[in-house]
mmCIF file of C-alpha atoms in Angstrom:
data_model
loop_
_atom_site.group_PDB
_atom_site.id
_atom_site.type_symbol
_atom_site.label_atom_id
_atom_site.label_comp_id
_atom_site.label_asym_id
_atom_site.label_seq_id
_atom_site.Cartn_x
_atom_site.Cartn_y
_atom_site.Cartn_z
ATOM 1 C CA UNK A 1 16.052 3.273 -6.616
ATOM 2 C CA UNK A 2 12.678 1.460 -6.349
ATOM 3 C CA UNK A 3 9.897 3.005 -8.357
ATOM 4 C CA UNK A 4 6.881 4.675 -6.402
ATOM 5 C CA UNK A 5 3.980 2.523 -5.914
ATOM 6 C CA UNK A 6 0.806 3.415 -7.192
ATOM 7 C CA UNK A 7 -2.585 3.179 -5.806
ATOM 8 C CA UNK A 8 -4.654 0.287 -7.742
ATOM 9 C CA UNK A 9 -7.926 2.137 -9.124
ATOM 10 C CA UNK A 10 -8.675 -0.580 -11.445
ATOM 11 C CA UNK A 11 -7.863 -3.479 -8.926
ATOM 12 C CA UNK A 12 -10.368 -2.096 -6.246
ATOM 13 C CA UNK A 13 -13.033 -0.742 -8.853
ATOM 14 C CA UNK A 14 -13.202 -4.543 -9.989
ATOM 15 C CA UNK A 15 -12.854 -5.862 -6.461
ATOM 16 C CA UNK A 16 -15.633 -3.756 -5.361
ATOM 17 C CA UNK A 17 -17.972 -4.550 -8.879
ATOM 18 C CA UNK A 18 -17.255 -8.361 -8.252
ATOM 19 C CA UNK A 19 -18.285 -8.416 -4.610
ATOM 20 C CA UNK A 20 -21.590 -6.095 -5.092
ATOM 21 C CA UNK A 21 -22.601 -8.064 -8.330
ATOM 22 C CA UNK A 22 -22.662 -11.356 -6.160
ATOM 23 C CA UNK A 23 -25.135 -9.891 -3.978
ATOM 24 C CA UNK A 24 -28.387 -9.854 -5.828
ATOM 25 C CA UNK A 25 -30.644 -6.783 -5.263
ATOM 26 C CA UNK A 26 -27.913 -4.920 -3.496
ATOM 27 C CA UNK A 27 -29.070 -1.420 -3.134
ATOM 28 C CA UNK A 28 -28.004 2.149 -1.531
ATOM 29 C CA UNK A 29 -27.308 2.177 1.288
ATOM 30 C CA UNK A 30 -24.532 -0.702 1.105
ATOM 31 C CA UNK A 31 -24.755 -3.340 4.100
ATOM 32 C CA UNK A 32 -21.047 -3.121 4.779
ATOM 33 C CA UNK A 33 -21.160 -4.435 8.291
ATOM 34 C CA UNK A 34 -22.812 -7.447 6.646
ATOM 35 C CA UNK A 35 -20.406 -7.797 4.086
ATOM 36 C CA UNK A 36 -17.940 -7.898 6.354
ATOM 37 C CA UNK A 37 -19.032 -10.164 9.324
ATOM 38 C CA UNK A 38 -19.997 -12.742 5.761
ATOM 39 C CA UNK A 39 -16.414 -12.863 5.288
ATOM 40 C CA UNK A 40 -15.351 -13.288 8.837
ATOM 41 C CA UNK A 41 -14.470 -10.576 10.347
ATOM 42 C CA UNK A 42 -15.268 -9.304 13.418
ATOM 43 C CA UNK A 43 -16.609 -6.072 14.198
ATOM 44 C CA UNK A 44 -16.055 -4.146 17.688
ATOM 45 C CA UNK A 45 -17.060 -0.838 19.094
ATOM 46 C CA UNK A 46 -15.344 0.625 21.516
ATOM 47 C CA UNK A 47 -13.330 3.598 23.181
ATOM 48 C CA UNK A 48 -10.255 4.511 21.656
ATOM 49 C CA UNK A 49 -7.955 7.078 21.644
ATOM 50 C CA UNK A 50 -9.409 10.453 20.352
ATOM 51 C CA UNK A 51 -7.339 10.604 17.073
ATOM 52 C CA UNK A 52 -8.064 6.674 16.548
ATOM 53 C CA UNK A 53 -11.215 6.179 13.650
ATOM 54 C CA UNK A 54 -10.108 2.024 13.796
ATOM 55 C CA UNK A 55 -7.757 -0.807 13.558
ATOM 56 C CA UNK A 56 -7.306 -3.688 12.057
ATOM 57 C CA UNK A 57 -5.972 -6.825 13.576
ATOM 58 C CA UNK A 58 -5.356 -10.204 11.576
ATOM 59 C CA UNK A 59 -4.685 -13.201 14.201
ATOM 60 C CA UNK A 60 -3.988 -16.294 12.194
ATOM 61 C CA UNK A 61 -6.931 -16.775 10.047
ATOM 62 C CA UNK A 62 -9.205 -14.755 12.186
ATOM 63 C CA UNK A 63 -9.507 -10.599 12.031
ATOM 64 C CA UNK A 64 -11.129 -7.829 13.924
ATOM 65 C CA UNK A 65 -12.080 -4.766 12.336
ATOM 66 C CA UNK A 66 -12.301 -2.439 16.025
ATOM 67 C CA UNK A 67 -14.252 0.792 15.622
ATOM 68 C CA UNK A 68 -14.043 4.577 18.045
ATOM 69 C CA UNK A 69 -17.238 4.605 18.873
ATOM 70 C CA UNK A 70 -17.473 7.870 20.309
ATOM 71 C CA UNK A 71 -17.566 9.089 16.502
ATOM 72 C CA UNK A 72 -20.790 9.578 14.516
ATOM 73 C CA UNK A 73 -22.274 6.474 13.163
ATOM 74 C CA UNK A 74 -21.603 7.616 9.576
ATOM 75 C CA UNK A 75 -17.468 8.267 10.506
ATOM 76 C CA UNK A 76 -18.149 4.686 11.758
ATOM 77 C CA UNK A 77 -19.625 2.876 8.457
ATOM 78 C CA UNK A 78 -16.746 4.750 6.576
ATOM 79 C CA UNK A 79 -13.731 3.614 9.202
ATOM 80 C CA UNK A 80 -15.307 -0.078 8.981
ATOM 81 C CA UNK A 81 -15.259 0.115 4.939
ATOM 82 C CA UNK A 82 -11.535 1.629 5.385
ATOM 83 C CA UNK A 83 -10.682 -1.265 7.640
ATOM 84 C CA UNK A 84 -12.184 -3.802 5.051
ATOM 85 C CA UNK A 85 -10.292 -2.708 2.223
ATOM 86 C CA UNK A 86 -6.757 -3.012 4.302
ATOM 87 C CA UNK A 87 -8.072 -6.490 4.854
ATOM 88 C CA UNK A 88 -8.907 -6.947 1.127
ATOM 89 C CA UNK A 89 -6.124 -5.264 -0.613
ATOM 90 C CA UNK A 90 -3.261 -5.557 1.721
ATOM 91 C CA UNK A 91 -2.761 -8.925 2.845
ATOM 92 C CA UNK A 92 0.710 -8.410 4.892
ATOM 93 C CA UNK A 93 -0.856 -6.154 7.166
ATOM 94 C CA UNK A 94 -1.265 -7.752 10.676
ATOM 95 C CA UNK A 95 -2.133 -4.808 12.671
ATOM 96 C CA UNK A 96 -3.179 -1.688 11.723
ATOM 97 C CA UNK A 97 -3.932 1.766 13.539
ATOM 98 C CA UNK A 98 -6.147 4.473 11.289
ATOM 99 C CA UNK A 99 -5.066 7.835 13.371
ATOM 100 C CA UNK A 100 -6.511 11.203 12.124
ATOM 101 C CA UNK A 101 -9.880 11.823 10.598
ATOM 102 C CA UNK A 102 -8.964 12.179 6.800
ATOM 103 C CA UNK A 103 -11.197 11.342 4.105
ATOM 104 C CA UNK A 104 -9.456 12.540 1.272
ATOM 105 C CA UNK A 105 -8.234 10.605 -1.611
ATOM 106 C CA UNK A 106 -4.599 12.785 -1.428
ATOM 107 C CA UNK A 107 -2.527 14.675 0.640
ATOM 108 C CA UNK A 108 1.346 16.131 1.034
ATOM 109 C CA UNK A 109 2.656 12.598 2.064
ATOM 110 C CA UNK A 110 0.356 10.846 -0.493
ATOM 111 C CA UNK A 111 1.418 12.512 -3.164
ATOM 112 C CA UNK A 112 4.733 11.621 -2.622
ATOM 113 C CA UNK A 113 3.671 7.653 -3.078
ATOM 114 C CA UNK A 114 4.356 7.043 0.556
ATOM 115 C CA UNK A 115 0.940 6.490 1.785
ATOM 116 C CA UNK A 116 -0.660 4.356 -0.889
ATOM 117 C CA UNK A 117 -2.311 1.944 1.194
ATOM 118 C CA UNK A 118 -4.275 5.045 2.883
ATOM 119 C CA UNK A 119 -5.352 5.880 -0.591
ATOM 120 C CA UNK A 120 -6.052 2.503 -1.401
ATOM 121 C CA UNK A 121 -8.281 1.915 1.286
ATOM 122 C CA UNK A 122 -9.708 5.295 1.387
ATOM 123 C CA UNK A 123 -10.758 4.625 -2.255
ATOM 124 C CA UNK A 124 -11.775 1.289 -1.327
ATOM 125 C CA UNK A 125 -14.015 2.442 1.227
ATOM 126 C CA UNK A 126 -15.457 5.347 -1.016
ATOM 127 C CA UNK A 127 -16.119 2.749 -3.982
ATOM 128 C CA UNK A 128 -18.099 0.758 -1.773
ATOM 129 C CA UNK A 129 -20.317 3.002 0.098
ATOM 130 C CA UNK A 130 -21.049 4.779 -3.005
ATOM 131 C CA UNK A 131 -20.708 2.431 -5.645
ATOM 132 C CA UNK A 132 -20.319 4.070 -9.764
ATOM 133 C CA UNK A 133 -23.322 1.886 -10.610
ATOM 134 C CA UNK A 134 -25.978 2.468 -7.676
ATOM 135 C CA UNK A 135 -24.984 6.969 -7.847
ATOM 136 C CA UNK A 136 -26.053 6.625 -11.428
ATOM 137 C CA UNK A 137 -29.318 4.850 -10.690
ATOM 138 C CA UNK A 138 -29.728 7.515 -8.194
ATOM 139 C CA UNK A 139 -28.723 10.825 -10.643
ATOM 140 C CA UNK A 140 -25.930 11.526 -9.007
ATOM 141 C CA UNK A 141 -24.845 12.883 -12.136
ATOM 142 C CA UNK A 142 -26.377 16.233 -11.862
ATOM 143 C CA UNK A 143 -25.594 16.081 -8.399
ATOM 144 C CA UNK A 144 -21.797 17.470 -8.403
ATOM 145 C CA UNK A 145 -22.768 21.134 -8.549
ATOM 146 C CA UNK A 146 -25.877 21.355 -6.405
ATOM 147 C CA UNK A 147 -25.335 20.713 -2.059
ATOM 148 C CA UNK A 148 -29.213 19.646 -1.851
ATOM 149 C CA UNK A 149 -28.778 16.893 -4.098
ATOM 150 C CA UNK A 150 -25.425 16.108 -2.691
ATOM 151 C CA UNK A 151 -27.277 16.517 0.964
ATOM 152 C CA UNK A 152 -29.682 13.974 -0.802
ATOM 153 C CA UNK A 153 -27.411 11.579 -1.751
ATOM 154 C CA UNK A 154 -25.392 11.480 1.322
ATOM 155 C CA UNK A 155 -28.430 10.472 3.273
ATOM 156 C CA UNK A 156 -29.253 7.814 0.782
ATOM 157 C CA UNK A 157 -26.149 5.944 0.870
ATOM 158 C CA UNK A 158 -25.204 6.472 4.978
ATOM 159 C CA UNK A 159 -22.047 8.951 4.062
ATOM 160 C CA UNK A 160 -21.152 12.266 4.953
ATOM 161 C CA UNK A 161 -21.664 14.777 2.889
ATOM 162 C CA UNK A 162 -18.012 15.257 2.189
ATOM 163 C CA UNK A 163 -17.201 12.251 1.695
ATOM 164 C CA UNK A 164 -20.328 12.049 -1.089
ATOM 165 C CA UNK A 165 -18.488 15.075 -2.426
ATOM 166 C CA UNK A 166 -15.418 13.446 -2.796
ATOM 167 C CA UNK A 167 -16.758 10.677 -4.695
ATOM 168 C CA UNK A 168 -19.091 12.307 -6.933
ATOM 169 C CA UNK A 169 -15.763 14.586 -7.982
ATOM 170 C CA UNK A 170 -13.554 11.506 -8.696
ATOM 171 C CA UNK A 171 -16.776 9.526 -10.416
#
């Protein structure tokens, strides 16, 4: 029997330190898109299916990050972070379809090791939108126990305020 994978913290923690250091002056809230499109990936809005946040699609050397964009524009700037981090982190992945609206780090199925690339990119996604470094510089801190700072916060960096919840628990 094969050993459960585990989700690599460390791995995307550096990823995500390595990429943001190389951009001088980088500062809440996180260009993503740009980050993104720099690398070569395409970005497109469009309708999809109502329990469809985005996809992923790798076509030889070219990829397309494709986006529902009858959800709210911060749903949006988390699904194209998501997307990113399949790119980054799983390379075998040729096409990929993000059903459900989930956030959260863990669930039933995750917990059981057989969704670690959800985790992965949900962390992913959560580490750069909200990066350790740039919630410290803005007292995030304090934050974890008090919704107007947390309300604050989420505004600052372009999140929801569950999903700033989420990270300030696991930072």
């Amino acid at each position: 029997m094969i050993p459960p994978r585990r989700a690599r913290y460390g791995k995307i923690e550096r990823l995500v330190d390595d990429m943001l250091s190389a951009e001088p002056g980088i500062s809440a809230p996180v260009p993503v898109e740009r980050l993104v499109r720099e690398r070569g990936i395409a970005i497109r809005r469009g309708p999809l299916d109502d329990d469809v946040s985005g996809l992923l699609v790798r076509q030889g050397s070219s990829a397309t990050i494709g986006v529902n964009d009858a959800q709210s524009a911060l749903r949006q700037r988390f699904t194209i972070a998501h997307e990113f981090g399949h790119f980054l982190l799983h390379e075998g992945m040729v096409e990929h379809v993000d059903r459900g609206y989930r956030v959260n780090f863990r669930n039933q199925e995750s917990s059981m090791a057989r969704d670690v690339e959800e985790i992965e990119a949900n962390f992913f996604a959560a580490s750069l939108l909200m990066p350790t470094r740039l919630l410290y510089e803005a007292g995030a801190v304090d934050a974890v126990d008090d919704d107007e700072k947390v309300k604050d916060l989420a505004k600052r960096f372009q999140v929801s305020r569950h999903a700033m919840s989420l990270r300030l628990a696991n930072v």
